[in-house]
Amino acid sequence: MTQTVNFSEQLSLRARALLHSLGAEVPEPGPLLARTPISGGVLLPLAVDAPAEVDAAIGRAATAFESWRAVPAPVRAGLVRRLAQLLVAHQDELAELVTLEAGKIGAEALGEVQEMIDVCEFAIGLSRQLYGATMPSERPGHRLMETWHPLGVVGVISAFNFPVAVWAWNTAIALVCGDTVVWKPSETTPLTALACHTLLRRAAVDMGADPAVHQLIQGDATVGSALVDDGRVALVSATGSVRMGATVAPRVAARFGRCLLELGGNNAAIVAPSADLDLAVRGIVFAAAGTAGQRCTSLRRLIAHRSIADQLVERLAAAYGQLSVGNPLDDGVLVGPLINERAFAAMQKALAGSVAEGGDIICGGERVETLGPDAYYVRPALVRMPAQTELVREETFAPILYVLTYDELDEAIALNNGVTQGLSSSIFTLDQREAEQFLAGSDCGIANVNIGTSGAEIGGAFGGEKNTGGGRESGSDSWKAYMRRATNTVNYSTELPLAQGIHFG
């Protein structure tokens, strides 16, 4: 036990050193405990923002918006460009802080920071492409067009599993669009939020911009509630559970605000008889076991053709047996810890329920005792199920992969669509007809061919349908969520004709 305490103290000292190297002041102590899932110990205690402080932060963002909106978009991009430069300079330190707080292995943590850099580059280019449309007018001497304008204060509520990337998706684009941002991060990952906030404030100072364009508020759900209910917040972009989204959406709608929701995923991959099984096994294992199954795009359901199901399960079980589970700071580790005890308990409950419903646990599910009683490491589980039961239709945020079988592709697509979530999906096939049928039939916001369900690029809009919330972030035309559209008619004639041929007086 003494060894565990000492190790936790080492991690705490390392977190302080990383904050210092990133230019962030060690926060005042308070009731918010930043823990590390690596050991279960406390990294730092932080103060939470009282209601008056949250109100003041939103007020500062609202005031800053009035001047920020008037800055030309390509000039606004200078702030995002400087942020990207700072992220490049501090990628290693920020990634290590992500590992300490979220438990991601080094490669995934570095990849998350790279994703921030990538979306900054996307936003910089976007600053010269906030295009409106010009339409032909039915009235002579008139021009009909659309223009896009800054929306206002954007409230960002992020989750622990991508503690920095999701913030960057929203913030880089919102800033270029002329909005200001108030960020409420997960109370599980407050230190990474503090580091990002510090880097953005530094970028603002370097570029002569108003640092008030970004505000950080820390605390539990009550802090997020203030953001949700405040009429000064034009858009609430919330990432989290379906239950959270069901609470947020009607409250924002009640005040006629906008919502951008990224909620749960219960993602499936179909493996057809023609699939390249070597490719499929690699894609499936990464999608199901990466980040210890704690991605919204993690693979949770495998729908295999009956003719190849036994062979596929055998190969997956062998691959699972080779996965190294342990301290994500160590080289060679592929699966880090679950975020906390609650996640572990949910996984064990789901596994017990799968057996009660006739399932067969092929491998995994057991806890790995490595770094003390307060750290929760598990072996990813592979479970064959006789049918898509109610349990399988629920999302368990842990590394459980349920295996189902099918005979006809229509049946497989129906299984893929037979859940309330609609985030990500994929098929492994070398048959073009099957691939096209799947792409047309999947009801998810993301549908892939011959890759897994996770690992989205920033160039494509990210998001899902049904209970996933319908939001789109990051690439493509997702910028439109952060702006308001105006239809403009310009009369450059000396007449005043009315539309639809109406004659008045």
Coordinates of C-alpha atoms in Angstrom, one line a residue:
M1 CA 0.0 0.0 0.0
T2 CA 2.9 2.3 0.7
Q3 CA 4.2 1.8 -2.8
T4 CA 0.8 2.8 -4.2
V5 CA 0.6 5.9 -2.1
N6 CA 4.2 6.9 -3.2
F7 CA 3.3 6.2 -6.8
S8 CA 0.2 8.4 -6.6
E9 CA 2.3 11.2 -5.0
Q10 CA 4.8 10.9 -7.9
L11 CA 1.9 11.3 -10.4
S12 CA 0.7 14.3 -8.5
L13 CA 4.1 15.9 -8.6
R14 CA 4.3 15.2 -12.3
A15 CA 0.9 16.8 -12.9
R16 CA 2.1 19.9 -11.2
A17 CA 5.2 20.0 -13.2
L18 CA 3.3 19.6 -16.5
L19 CA 1.0 22.4 -15.5
H20 CA 4.0 24.6 -14.8
S21 CA 5.6 23.7 -18.2
L22 CA 2.4 24.6 -19.9
G23 CA 2.3 28.0 -18.2
A24 CA -0.7 27.2 -16.0
E25 CA -0.8 28.2 -12.4
V26 CA -1.4 25.4 -9.9
P27 CA -5.1 26.1 -8.9
E28 CA -6.3 27.0 -5.5
P29 CA -7.2 23.9 -3.5
G30 CA -10.9 23.1 -3.1
P31 CA -13.5 20.3 -3.2
L32 CA -13.0 19.2 -6.8
L33 CA -10.5 16.4 -6.8
A34 CA -8.6 15.8 -10.0
R35 CA -7.9 12.1 -9.8
T36 CA -5.8 9.8 -12.0
P37 CA -7.3 6.5 -13.1
I38 CA -3.7 5.2 -13.3
S39 CA -3.5 4.7 -9.6
G40 CA -6.9 6.0 -8.4
G41 CA -5.0 8.7 -6.4
V42 CA -5.6 12.5 -6.2
L43 CA -3.5 14.6 -8.5
L44 CA -4.7 18.0 -7.2
P45 CA -7.7 19.4 -5.3
L46 CA -9.3 22.4 -7.1
A47 CA -11.8 25.0 -6.2
V48 CA -15.1 25.1 -8.0
D49 CA -16.8 28.1 -9.5
A50 CA -19.7 29.5 -7.4
P51 CA -22.9 30.5 -9.2
A52 CA -21.9 34.2 -9.2
E53 CA -18.5 33.3 -10.8
V54 CA -20.3 31.3 -13.5
D55 CA -22.6 34.2 -14.2
A56 CA -19.7 36.6 -14.4
A57 CA -17.8 34.4 -16.8
I58 CA -20.8 34.2 -19.2
G59 CA -21.1 38.0 -18.9
R60 CA -17.5 38.5 -19.8
A61 CA -17.9 36.2 -22.8
A62 CA -21.1 38.1 -23.9
T63 CA -19.3 41.4 -23.6
A64 CA -16.3 40.2 -25.5
F65 CA -18.5 38.9 -28.3
E66 CA -19.6 42.4 -29.2
S67 CA -16.1 43.4 -30.3
W68 CA -14.9 39.9 -31.4
R69 CA -17.8 39.6 -33.9
A70 CA -16.6 42.7 -35.7
V71 CA -13.0 41.4 -36.3
P72 CA -12.7 40.0 -39.9
A73 CA -12.7 36.2 -39.9
P74 CA -9.2 35.8 -41.5
V75 CA -7.9 38.0 -38.7
R76 CA -9.8 36.0 -36.1
A77 CA -8.0 33.0 -37.6
G78 CA -4.7 34.4 -36.4
L79 CA -5.7 33.5 -32.8
V80 CA -6.4 30.0 -33.8
R81 CA -3.1 29.8 -35.8
R82 CA -1.2 30.9 -32.7
L83 CA -3.1 28.3 -30.6
A84 CA -2.0 25.6 -33.1
Q85 CA 1.6 26.7 -32.8
L86 CA 1.5 26.5 -29.0
L87 CA -0.1 23.0 -29.2
V88 CA 2.7 21.9 -31.5
A89 CA 5.3 23.2 -29.1
H90 CA 3.6 21.6 -26.1
Q91 CA 2.2 18.5 -27.6
D92 CA 4.1 16.0 -25.5
E93 CA 3.3 17.8 -22.2
L94 CA -0.4 18.1 -22.9
A95 CA -0.6 14.5 -24.1
E96 CA 1.0 13.3 -20.9
L97 CA -1.5 15.3 -18.9
V98 CA -4.3 13.6 -20.9
T99 CA -2.8 10.3 -20.0
L100 CA -2.6 11.2 -16.3
E101 CA -6.2 12.4 -16.1
A102 CA -8.0 10.2 -18.7
G103 CA -5.8 7.1 -18.6
K104 CA -5.1 7.0 -22.3
I105 CA -2.0 5.2 -23.6
G106 CA 0.7 7.6 -24.9
A107 CA -0.1 7.0 -28.6
E108 CA -3.7 7.8 -28.2
A109 CA -3.1 10.9 -26.1
L110 CA -0.6 12.2 -28.6
G111 CA -3.2 11.5 -31.3
E112 CA -5.8 13.5 -29.4
V113 CA -3.6 16.5 -29.3
Q114 CA -2.7 16.1 -32.9
E115 CA -6.4 16.1 -33.6
M116 CA -6.6 19.5 -31.9
I117 CA -3.8 20.8 -34.2
D118 CA -5.6 19.4 -37.2
V119 CA -8.9 21.1 -36.4
C120 CA -7.1 24.4 -35.8
E121 CA -5.7 24.1 -39.3
F122 CA -9.1 23.3 -40.7
A123 CA -10.6 26.3 -38.9
I124 CA -7.8 28.6 -40.2
G125 CA -8.7 27.6 -43.8
L126 CA -12.3 27.9 -43.0
S127 CA -11.9 31.6 -42.1
R128 CA -11.8 32.4 -45.8
Q129 CA -14.6 30.1 -46.8
L130 CA -17.6 31.1 -44.7
Y131 CA -19.6 31.2 -47.9
G132 CA -23.1 32.4 -48.5
A133 CA -25.1 31.7 -51.6
T134 CA -26.6 33.9 -54.2
M135 CA -29.9 32.9 -55.7
P136 CA -31.7 34.2 -58.8
S137 CA -34.4 36.6 -57.9
E138 CA -37.8 36.5 -59.7
R139 CA -37.9 40.4 -59.5
P140 CA -35.9 42.4 -62.1
G141 CA -33.2 44.6 -60.6
H142 CA -33.0 42.6 -57.4
R143 CA -30.3 40.4 -55.9
L144 CA -31.2 37.5 -53.5
M145 CA -28.5 36.1 -51.3
E146 CA -27.7 34.4 -47.9
T147 CA -25.1 35.7 -45.5
W148 CA -23.7 34.1 -42.4
H149 CA -23.0 36.0 -39.2
P150 CA -21.5 35.3 -35.7
L151 CA -24.0 33.6 -33.4
G152 CA -23.0 34.7 -29.9
V153 CA -21.7 32.9 -26.8
V154 CA -21.1 29.2 -27.3
G155 CA -21.2 27.0 -24.2
V156 CA -19.1 23.8 -24.5
I157 CA -19.8 20.9 -22.1
S158 CA -17.2 18.1 -22.7
A159 CA -16.8 14.6 -21.4
F160 CA -13.8 12.9 -19.9
N161 CA -12.9 10.4 -22.7
F162 CA -11.8 13.1 -25.1
P163 CA -10.9 15.8 -22.6
V164 CA -9.2 18.2 -25.1
A165 CA -10.1 17.2 -28.7
V166 CA -13.8 17.8 -28.4
W167 CA -13.1 21.3 -26.9
A168 CA -10.9 22.1 -29.8
W169 CA -13.5 20.9 -32.4
N170 CA -15.9 23.4 -31.0
T171 CA -13.6 26.2 -29.9
A172 CA -11.4 26.6 -33.0
I173 CA -14.4 26.8 -35.3
A174 CA -16.5 28.9 -33.0
L175 CA -13.7 31.5 -32.6
V176 CA -13.2 31.7 -36.4
C177 CA -16.9 32.1 -36.8
G178 CA -16.8 35.1 -34.5
D179 CA -18.3 33.5 -31.4
T180 CA -16.9 33.5 -27.9
V181 CA -16.7 30.4 -25.8
V182 CA -17.5 29.3 -22.2
W183 CA -16.2 25.9 -21.4
K184 CA -17.4 23.5 -18.7
P185 CA -15.2 20.4 -18.9
S186 CA -15.8 17.1 -17.2
E187 CA -15.1 17.3 -13.5
T188 CA -13.1 14.2 -14.0
T189 CA -10.5 16.0 -16.2
P190 CA -10.2 19.6 -14.9
L191 CA -6.4 19.9 -15.3
T192 CA -6.3 19.3 -19.0
A193 CA -9.0 22.0 -19.3
L194 CA -6.9 24.4 -17.2
A195 CA -3.9 23.7 -19.5
C196 CA -5.9 24.3 -22.7
H197 CA -7.5 27.5 -21.3
T198 CA -4.0 28.8 -20.4
L199 CA -2.6 28.1 -23.9
L200 CA -5.6 29.8 -25.5
R201 CA -5.3 32.9 -23.3
R202 CA -1.6 33.0 -24.1
A203 CA -2.4 32.9 -27.8
A204 CA -4.8 35.7 -27.4
V205 CA -2.3 37.9 -25.6
D206 CA 0.4 37.1 -28.3
M207 CA -2.0 38.1 -31.0
G208 CA -3.4 41.2 -29.3
A209 CA -6.9 39.7 -29.0
D210 CA -9.2 40.0 -26.0
P211 CA -8.5 37.0 -23.7
A212 CA -12.1 37.2 -22.6
V213 CA -13.2 35.5 -25.8
H214 CA -12.6 32.2 -23.8
Q215 CA -13.9 31.5 -20.3
L216 CA -13.4 28.3 -18.2
I217 CA -15.8 27.3 -15.5
Q218 CA -15.1 24.3 -13.3
G219 CA -17.4 22.2 -11.2
D220 CA -20.1 19.6 -11.2
A221 CA -23.4 19.3 -13.0
T222 CA -24.8 22.5 -11.3
V223 CA -22.1 24.5 -13.1
G224 CA -23.2 23.0 -16.4
S225 CA -26.8 23.7 -15.6
A226 CA -26.1 27.4 -15.3
L227 CA -24.6 27.3 -18.8
V228 CA -27.6 25.4 -20.1
D229 CA -30.2 27.8 -18.7
D230 CA -28.5 31.1 -19.4
G231 CA -30.2 33.1 -22.2
R232 CA -26.9 34.8 -23.1
V233 CA -25.6 31.4 -24.3
A234 CA -26.7 31.1 -27.9
L235 CA -25.5 27.6 -28.5
V236 CA -24.9 24.7 -26.1
S237 CA -22.6 22.1 -27.5
A238 CA -22.8 19.1 -25.1
T239 CA -21.0 15.8 -25.2
G240 CA -22.0 13.0 -22.9
S241 CA -24.6 10.4 -22.1
V242 CA -28.1 10.2 -23.7
R243 CA -29.5 10.8 -20.2
M244 CA -27.6 14.1 -20.0
G245 CA -28.7 15.1 -23.5
A246 CA -32.4 14.4 -22.6
T247 CA -32.0 16.8 -19.8
V248 CA -30.1 19.5 -21.7
A249 CA -32.1 19.6 -24.9
P250 CA -35.6 20.6 -23.6
R251 CA -34.1 23.2 -21.2
V252 CA -32.2 24.9 -24.0
A253 CA -35.2 24.6 -26.3
A254 CA -37.5 26.2 -23.6
R255 CA -35.5 29.4 -23.9
F256 CA -35.3 29.1 -27.7
G257 CA -31.5 28.5 -27.7
R258 CA -29.7 26.1 -29.9
C259 CA -28.3 22.7 -29.0
L260 CA -25.5 20.6 -30.6
L261 CA -25.5 17.2 -29.0
E262 CA -23.0 14.4 -29.2
L263 CA -24.4 11.6 -27.0
G264 CA -24.2 7.9 -26.7
G265 CA -23.1 5.3 -29.3
N266 CA -23.8 1.6 -29.5
N267 CA -21.7 0.9 -32.6
A268 CA -21.7 -2.2 -34.7
A269 CA -19.5 -3.7 -37.4
I270 CA -20.7 -6.3 -39.9
V271 CA -18.3 -8.9 -41.1
A272 CA -19.3 -10.5 -44.4
P273 CA -18.2 -13.8 -45.8
S274 CA -16.0 -12.0 -48.4
A275 CA -14.1 -10.0 -45.7
D276 CA -10.4 -9.8 -45.4
L277 CA -10.3 -11.4 -41.9
D278 CA -6.7 -10.2 -41.2
L279 CA -7.8 -6.7 -41.8
A280 CA -11.1 -7.2 -40.0
V281 CA -9.4 -8.6 -36.8
R282 CA -7.0 -5.6 -36.6
G283 CA -9.8 -3.1 -37.1
I284 CA -12.1 -4.8 -34.7
V285 CA -9.6 -5.1 -31.9
F286 CA -8.5 -1.5 -32.1
A287 CA -12.1 -0.3 -32.2
A288 CA -13.3 -2.5 -29.4
A289 CA -10.4 -2.4 -27.0
G290 CA -8.8 1.0 -27.6
T291 CA -9.1 3.6 -24.8
A292 CA -10.4 0.6 -22.8
G293 CA -13.7 0.8 -24.7
Q294 CA -14.4 4.3 -23.5
R295 CA -14.9 6.1 -26.8
C296 CA -18.3 7.1 -28.0
T297 CA -17.3 5.4 -31.2
S298 CA -16.0 2.2 -29.5
L299 CA -17.1 -1.0 -31.2
R300 CA -19.7 -2.7 -29.0
R301 CA -21.5 -5.1 -31.3
L302 CA -20.0 -7.5 -33.9
I303 CA -22.4 -8.9 -36.4
A304 CA -20.6 -11.8 -38.2
H305 CA -21.9 -14.0 -41.0
R306 CA -22.7 -17.4 -39.6
S307 CA -20.3 -19.1 -42.0
I308 CA -17.2 -17.3 -40.6
A309 CA -18.3 -16.4 -37.1
D310 CA -16.5 -19.3 -35.3
Q311 CA -13.3 -18.6 -37.1
L312 CA -13.5 -14.9 -36.5
V313 CA -14.2 -15.3 -32.8
E314 CA -11.3 -17.7 -32.4
R315 CA -9.0 -15.2 -34.0
L316 CA -10.3 -12.3 -31.9
A317 CA -9.9 -14.3 -28.7
A318 CA -6.3 -15.0 -29.7
A319 CA -5.7 -11.3 -30.4
Y320 CA -7.3 -10.3 -27.1
G321 CA -5.0 -12.7 -25.3
Q322 CA -2.0 -10.7 -26.6
L323 CA -3.3 -7.3 -25.4
S324 CA -1.1 -5.8 -22.7
V325 CA -3.2 -4.2 -20.0
G326 CA -1.6 -1.8 -17.5
N327 CA 0.0 1.5 -16.7
P328 CA -0.6 3.7 -19.8
L329 CA 2.7 5.5 -19.1
D330 CA 4.6 2.3 -19.8
D331 CA 5.9 1.4 -23.2
G332 CA 4.1 -1.4 -24.9
V333 CA 0.8 -1.1 -23.0
L334 CA -2.2 -1.1 -25.3
V335 CA -5.1 -1.0 -22.8
G336 CA -5.1 1.5 -19.9
P337 CA -7.5 1.8 -17.0
L338 CA -11.2 2.4 -16.8
I339 CA -11.9 5.9 -15.6
N340 CA -13.2 4.9 -12.1
E341 CA -14.9 2.2 -10.0
R342 CA -18.4 3.1 -11.3
A343 CA -17.3 2.2 -14.8
F344 CA -15.9 -1.1 -13.6
A345 CA -19.1 -1.9 -11.7
A346 CA -21.2 -1.1 -14.8
M347 CA -19.0 -3.5 -16.8
Q348 CA -19.4 -6.3 -14.3
K349 CA -23.1 -5.8 -14.1
A350 CA -23.4 -6.0 -17.9
L351 CA -21.3 -9.2 -18.1
A352 CA -23.4 -10.9 -15.4
G353 CA -26.5 -9.8 -17.3
S354 CA -25.2 -11.2 -20.6
V355 CA -24.7 -14.6 -19.0
A356 CA -28.2 -14.5 -17.5
E357 CA -29.5 -13.8 -21.1
G358 CA -27.8 -16.8 -22.5
G359 CA -24.5 -15.3 -23.5
D360 CA -21.1 -17.0 -23.4
I361 CA -18.1 -15.0 -22.2
I362 CA -15.4 -16.2 -24.5
C363 CA -12.6 -14.3 -22.8
G364 CA -11.9 -11.2 -20.7
G365 CA -13.9 -9.2 -18.2
E366 CA -11.7 -9.9 -15.2
R367 CA -10.0 -7.2 -13.2
V368 CA -6.2 -6.9 -13.5
E369 CA -4.6 -6.0 -10.1
T370 CA -1.7 -3.8 -11.0
L371 CA -1.5 -0.5 -9.3
G372 CA -3.5 -0.6 -6.2
P373 CA -7.1 -1.1 -5.0
D374 CA -8.4 2.3 -6.4
A375 CA -7.3 1.7 -10.0
Y376 CA -9.6 -0.3 -12.2
Y377 CA -7.8 -2.2 -15.0
V378 CA -9.8 -4.9 -16.9
R379 CA -9.2 -7.3 -19.7
P380 CA -11.4 -6.5 -22.7
A381 CA -14.3 -9.0 -22.9
L382 CA -15.6 -10.9 -25.9
V383 CA -19.1 -12.3 -25.4
R384 CA -21.2 -14.4 -27.8
M385 CA -24.9 -13.7 -27.6
P386 CA -27.8 -15.7 -28.9
A387 CA -29.7 -12.6 -30.0
Q388 CA -29.7 -8.8 -29.7
T389 CA -31.2 -8.7 -26.3
E390 CA -32.2 -5.6 -24.3
L391 CA -28.8 -5.6 -22.6
V392 CA -27.0 -5.6 -26.0
R393 CA -29.1 -2.7 -27.1
E394 CA -27.8 -0.6 -24.1
E395 CA -24.5 1.1 -24.2
T396 CA -22.0 0.0 -21.5
F397 CA -19.0 2.4 -21.5
A398 CA -16.4 -0.3 -21.1
P399 CA -14.5 -2.8 -23.3
I400 CA -17.3 -5.4 -24.0
L401 CA -17.8 -6.7 -27.5
Y402 CA -21.0 -8.7 -28.1
V403 CA -20.9 -11.1 -31.0
L404 CA -24.0 -11.8 -33.0
T405 CA -24.5 -13.8 -36.2
Y406 CA -26.6 -13.3 -39.4
D407 CA -27.5 -15.1 -42.6
E408 CA -28.6 -12.4 -45.0
L409 CA -27.2 -8.9 -45.2
D410 CA -30.6 -7.3 -44.8
E411 CA -30.8 -9.0 -41.4
A412 CA -27.3 -7.7 -40.4
I413 CA -28.3 -4.1 -41.4
A414 CA -31.5 -4.5 -39.4
L415 CA -29.4 -5.6 -36.3
N416 CA -27.0 -2.6 -36.9
N417 CA -30.0 -0.2 -36.9
G418 CA -31.9 -2.0 -34.1
V419 CA -30.7 0.2 -31.3
T420 CA -31.7 3.7 -30.1
Q421 CA -28.3 5.2 -30.8
G422 CA -27.0 6.0 -34.2
L423 CA -23.4 7.2 -34.1
S424 CA -21.0 4.9 -36.0
S425 CA -21.1 1.7 -38.0
S426 CA -18.9 -0.3 -40.4
I427 CA -18.8 -3.3 -42.6
F428 CA -15.9 -5.5 -43.6
T429 CA -16.5 -6.8 -47.1
L430 CA -14.8 -7.1 -50.5
D431 CA -18.1 -7.2 -52.3
Q432 CA -19.0 -3.8 -53.7
R433 CA -22.7 -4.5 -53.8
E434 CA -22.6 -5.4 -50.1
A435 CA -20.7 -2.2 -49.3
E436 CA -23.0 0.0 -51.2
Q437 CA -26.1 -1.7 -49.7
F438 CA -24.7 -1.1 -46.2
L439 CA -23.8 2.5 -46.8
A440 CA -27.4 3.1 -48.1
G441 CA -29.0 1.1 -45.2
S442 CA -27.1 2.1 -42.1
D443 CA -29.0 4.8 -40.1
C444 CA -25.8 6.1 -38.4
G445 CA -24.1 9.4 -38.8
I446 CA -20.9 7.5 -39.6
A447 CA -20.8 4.5 -41.9
N448 CA -17.4 3.0 -42.8
V449 CA -16.2 0.2 -45.2
N450 CA -13.2 -2.0 -44.2
I451 CA -12.2 0.1 -41.2
G452 CA -13.6 0.0 -37.7
T453 CA -16.1 2.4 -36.1
S454 CA -13.6 4.7 -34.4
G455 CA -10.7 6.9 -35.6
A456 CA -12.7 9.6 -37.4
E457 CA -10.7 12.3 -39.3
I458 CA -11.5 16.0 -38.6
G459 CA -12.3 16.7 -42.3
G460 CA -15.7 14.9 -42.1
A461 CA -18.5 16.2 -39.9
F462 CA -18.6 14.0 -36.7
G463 CA -21.9 13.1 -35.1
G464 CA -24.9 10.7 -35.2
E465 CA -28.6 10.3 -35.4
K466 CA -31.4 9.1 -33.2
N467 CA -30.5 9.2 -29.5
T468 CA -26.9 10.2 -30.4
G469 CA -28.4 13.7 -30.7
G470 CA -28.1 14.7 -34.4
G471 CA -25.2 17.1 -33.8
R472 CA -22.3 17.6 -36.2
E473 CA -18.9 18.9 -35.1
S474 CA -15.4 19.3 -36.6
G475 CA -15.3 19.2 -40.4
S476 CA -17.4 19.6 -43.5
D477 CA -20.0 22.4 -43.1
S478 CA -20.4 21.9 -39.3
W479 CA -19.4 25.6 -39.0
K480 CA -23.0 26.5 -39.8
A481 CA -24.1 25.4 -36.4
Y482 CA -21.9 28.2 -34.9
M483 CA -23.4 31.0 -37.1
R484 CA -26.7 32.5 -37.9
R485 CA -28.0 32.7 -41.5
A486 CA -29.7 35.8 -42.9
T487 CA -31.5 36.0 -46.2
N488 CA -30.9 39.3 -48.0
T489 CA -32.7 41.0 -50.8
V490 CA -31.0 44.0 -52.5
N491 CA -33.1 46.2 -54.8
Y492 CA -30.9 48.1 -57.2
S493 CA -33.7 49.1 -59.5
T494 CA -36.0 52.2 -59.4
E495 CA -39.1 50.0 -59.1
L496 CA -40.7 48.1 -56.2
P497 CA -42.1 44.9 -57.6
L498 CA -43.5 42.4 -55.1
A499 CA -42.7 38.7 -55.1
Q500 CA -45.2 36.1 -56.5
G501 CA -46.5 38.8 -58.9
I502 CA -48.6 40.5 -56.2
H503 CA -49.9 44.0 -57.0
F504 CA -50.8 46.2 -54.1
G505 CA -52.5 49.5 -54.6

